[in-house]
CSV table of C-alpha atoms in Angstrom, one decimal:
chain,number,residue,atom,x,y,z
C,994,UNK,CA,-130.6,-33.0,140.6
C,995,UNK,CA,-128.2,-35.1,142.3
C,996,UNK,CA,-125.0,-33.5,143.4
C,997,UNK,CA,-121.6,-35.1,142.9
C,998,UNK,CA,-120.4,-36.9,146.4
C,999,UNK,CA,-117.3,-35.1,147.5
C,1000,UNK,CA,-115.0,-36.8,150.3
C,1001,UNK,CA,-114.6,-34.6,153.3
C,1002,UNK,CA,-110.9,-34.9,153.4
C,1003,UNK,CA,-110.5,-33.5,150.1
C,1004,UNK,CA,-112.7,-30.7,150.8
C,1005,UNK,CA,-110.6,-30.0,153.9
C,1006,UNK,CA,-107.4,-29.7,151.9
C,1007,UNK,CA,-108.8,-27.4,149.4
C,1008,UNK,CA,-110.0,-25.0,152.0
C,1009,UNK,CA,-106.6,-25.3,153.6
C,1010,UNK,CA,-105.0,-24.4,150.5
C,1011,UNK,CA,-107.2,-21.4,149.6
C,1012,UNK,CA,-106.8,-20.2,153.3
C,1013,UNK,CA,-103.0,-20.5,153.1
C,1014,UNK,CA,-102.9,-18.4,150.0
C,1015,UNK,CA,-105.0,-15.6,151.5
C,1016,UNK,CA,-102.8,-15.6,154.6
C,1017,UNK,CA,-99.5,-15.6,152.3
C,1018,UNK,CA,-101.0,-12.7,150.4
C,1019,UNK,CA,-101.6,-10.7,153.6
C,1020,UNK,CA,-98.4,-11.4,155.3
C,1021,UNK,CA,-95.9,-11.4,152.3
C,1022,UNK,CA,-97.8,-8.7,150.1
C,1023,UNK,CA,-94.9,-6.5,150.0
C,1024,UNK,CA,-91.6,-7.7,148.5
C,1025,UNK,CA,-88.3,-6.5,148.7
C,1026,UNK,CA,-85.3,-7.6,146.3
C,1027,UNK,CA,-81.6,-7.0,146.6
C,1028,UNK,CA,-79.4,-7.4,143.7
C,1029,UNK,CA,-75.7,-7.1,143.7
C,1030,UNK,CA,-72.7,-8.1,141.9
C,1031,UNK,CA,-70.2,-10.6,143.2
C,1032,UNK,CA,-66.7,-10.9,141.6
C,1033,UNK,CA,-63.5,-13.0,142.2
C,1034,UNK,CA,-59.9,-12.8,141.0
C,1035,UNK,CA,-58.0,-15.8,141.4
C,1036,UNK,CA,-54.5,-15.1,140.6
C,1037,UNK,CA,-52.3,-17.7,138.5
C,1038,UNK,CA,-49.3,-18.9,140.3
C,1039,UNK,CA,-47.1,-17.8,137.3
C,1040,UNK,CA,-48.0,-14.0,137.6
C,1041,UNK,CA,-50.0,-11.8,139.7
C,1042,UNK,CA,-50.0,-8.1,141.0
C,1043,UNK,CA,-52.7,-7.9,143.8
C,1044,UNK,CA,-53.4,-5.2,146.4
C,1045,UNK,CA,-52.7,-6.5,150.0
C,1046,UNK,CA,-56.0,-4.8,150.8
C,1047,UNK,CA,-58.4,-5.6,148.2
C,1048,UNK,CA,-60.7,-2.8,149.4
C,1049,UNK,CA,-58.1,-0.4,147.7
C,1050,UNK,CA,-59.1,-0.9,144.5
C,1051,UNK,CA,-63.0,-1.9,145.1
C,1052,UNK,CA,-63.7,1.3,146.7
C,1053,UNK,CA,-63.3,4.9,145.9
C,1054,UNK,CA,-60.2,6.6,147.6
C,1055,UNK,CA,-60.2,10.1,149.0
C,1056,UNK,CA,-57.1,12.4,149.0
C,1057,UNK,CA,-57.2,14.5,152.2
C,1058,UNK,CA,-56.6,18.1,152.0
C,1059,UNK,CA,-53.9,19.3,154.4
C,1060,UNK,CA,-54.9,22.6,155.5
C,1061,UNK,CA,-51.6,23.3,157.2
C,1062,UNK,CA,-49.5,23.2,153.8
C,1063,UNK,CA,-52.4,23.3,151.4
C,1064,UNK,CA,-51.8,20.2,149.8
C,1065,UNK,CA,-53.2,17.2,148.9
C,1066,UNK,CA,-52.2,13.8,151.1
C,1067,UNK,CA,-51.0,11.0,148.8
C,1068,UNK,CA,-52.8,7.9,148.4
C,1069,UNK,CA,-50.7,4.8,149.6
C,1070,UNK,CA,-51.3,1.0,149.3
C,1071,UNK,CA,-49.1,-2.1,149.4
C,1072,UNK,CA,-49.1,-4.8,146.4
C,1073,UNK,CA,-48.0,-8.2,146.3
C,1074,UNK,CA,-46.4,-9.4,142.9
C,1075,UNK,CA,-44.9,-12.4,141.8
C,1076,UNK,CA,-43.8,-13.6,138.1
C,1077,UNK,CA,-42.2,-17.0,137.3
C,1078,UNK,CA,-41.5,-15.9,133.8
C,1079,UNK,CA,-39.5,-12.7,134.1
C,1080,UNK,CA,-39.5,-9.2,134.9
C,1081,UNK,CA,-43.0,-7.3,135.7
C,1082,UNK,CA,-43.6,-4.2,133.8
C,1083,UNK,CA,-46.2,-1.5,134.5
C,1084,UNK,CA,-47.5,1.4,132.5
C,1085,UNK,CA,-50.6,4.0,133.0
C,1086,UNK,CA,-53.6,3.3,130.6
C,1087,UNK,CA,-53.8,7.1,130.3
C,1088,UNK,CA,-52.9,10.1,131.9
C,1089,UNK,CA,-54.2,10.3,135.5
C,1090,UNK,CA,-55.9,13.4,136.5
C,1091,UNK,CA,-58.5,14.6,138.9
C,1092,UNK,CA,-60.8,16.9,137.2
C,1093,UNK,CA,-63.7,19.4,138.2
C,1094,UNK,CA,-65.7,21.5,136.2
C,1095,UNK,CA,-63.1,24.3,135.5
C,1096,UNK,CA,-59.8,22.8,136.8
C,1097,UNK,CA,-57.7,19.6,136.7
C,1098,UNK,CA,-55.0,18.3,139.1
C,1099,UNK,CA,-52.4,15.8,137.5
C,1100,UNK,CA,-51.4,12.8,139.4
C,1101,UNK,CA,-48.1,11.3,139.6
C,1102,UNK,CA,-48.1,7.4,140.2
C,1103,UNK,CA,-45.1,5.7,141.8
C,1104,UNK,CA,-45.1,1.7,142.0
C,1105,UNK,CA,-42.1,0.3,143.8
C,1106,UNK,CA,-40.3,3.5,143.5
C,1107,UNK,CA,-40.8,3.7,140.0
C,1108,UNK,CA,-42.6,6.9,138.3
C,1109,UNK,CA,-45.3,5.3,135.9
C,1110,UNK,CA,-46.0,6.8,132.5
C,1111,UNK,CA,-47.6,5.6,129.4
C,1112,UNK,CA,-45.0,3.5,128.3
C,1113,UNK,CA,-43.6,0.4,129.7
C,1114,UNK,CA,-41.5,0.6,132.8
C,1115,UNK,CA,-39.8,-2.4,134.6
C,1116,UNK,CA,-41.1,-2.4,138.4
C,1117,UNK,CA,-39.4,-5.6,139.5
C,1118,UNK,CA,-36.7,-7.9,138.0
C,1119,UNK,CA,-36.9,-11.3,137.2
C,1120,UNK,CA,-34.8,-11.9,140.3
C,1121,UNK,CA,-37.2,-9.9,142.4
C,1122,UNK,CA,-40.2,-11.1,141.1
C,1123,UNK,CA,-39.5,-14.8,141.1
C,1124,UNK,CA,-39.8,-15.3,145.0
C,1125,UNK,CA,-42.5,-12.7,145.2
C,1126,UNK,CA,-42.4,-9.4,147.0
C,1127,UNK,CA,-44.6,-6.7,148.3
C,1128,UNK,CA,-44.2,-3.2,147.0
C,1129,UNK,CA,-45.7,0.1,147.7
C,1130,UNK,CA,-47.9,2.2,145.3
C,1131,UNK,CA,-47.8,6.0,146.0
C,1132,UNK,CA,-50.3,8.4,144.1
C,1133,UNK,CA,-49.6,12.1,144.6
C,1134,UNK,CA,-51.3,15.0,143.3
C,1135,UNK,CA,-49.0,17.6,141.4
C,1136,UNK,CA,-49.5,21.2,142.5
C,1137,UNK,CA,-50.9,23.1,139.5
C,1138,UNK,CA,-49.6,26.5,138.5
C,1139,UNK,CA,-51.2,28.9,140.6
C,1140,UNK,CA,-52.2,26.5,143.7
C,1141,UNK,CA,-55.1,24.1,144.1
C,1142,UNK,CA,-58.4,25.6,143.3
C,1143,UNK,CA,-61.6,24.9,145.6
C,1144,UNK,CA,-64.0,22.6,144.0
C,1145,UNK,CA,-65.2,18.9,143.7
C,1146,UNK,CA,-62.6,16.5,141.8
C,1147,UNK,CA,-62.9,13.2,140.5
C,1148,UNK,CA,-60.8,10.9,138.4
C,1149,UNK,CA,-59.5,7.5,138.1
C,1150,UNK,CA,-56.0,5.8,137.7
C,1151,UNK,CA,-55.6,2.9,135.4
C,1152,UNK,CA,-52.3,0.8,135.7
C,1153,UNK,CA,-51.6,-2.2,133.4
C,1154,UNK,CA,-49.1,-4.8,134.6
C,1155,UNK,CA,-47.7,-7.5,132.3
C,1156,UNK,CA,-45.0,-10.1,132.5
C,1157,UNK,CA,-43.6,-12.4,129.6
C,1158,UNK,CA,-45.9,-15.4,128.7
C,1159,UNK,CA,-44.4,-18.7,130.5
C,1160,UNK,CA,-42.7,-21.2,128.6
C,1161,UNK,CA,-45.3,-24.0,127.6
């Protein structure tokens, strides 16, 4: 029986590919993958309310316990805001509280000196908002009747901002 004739260069290429395949499996046999979310917010030139330090809204914030006066230290952050179409209004999305298994702590949210509630509050007039300004946010724990109780507390604050739609 006659065997087909194989060109030597072709055989060498096949052996090289097979050898590389074994080497790749041995070297790269384990594999790790990293998956993470990436987001970006690009504000419009007509209206924006953004934290000066984006990490404030991206990361969990911790209110620190003051042992001396047995209170929680307020959270503070600065925000830049601008509206070319009118005043900026803010409201809470729900009553902000910190909760544990058995207790809760109400939070008081103050934006640009205005205490926020579930209804709209003007936090910057049209004349203030047009050139843009930097304003403070302060979140305070309201001391419950009977004082603060030990525990692990968690919660969230949702602030909604709006301004009139610009004329087309």
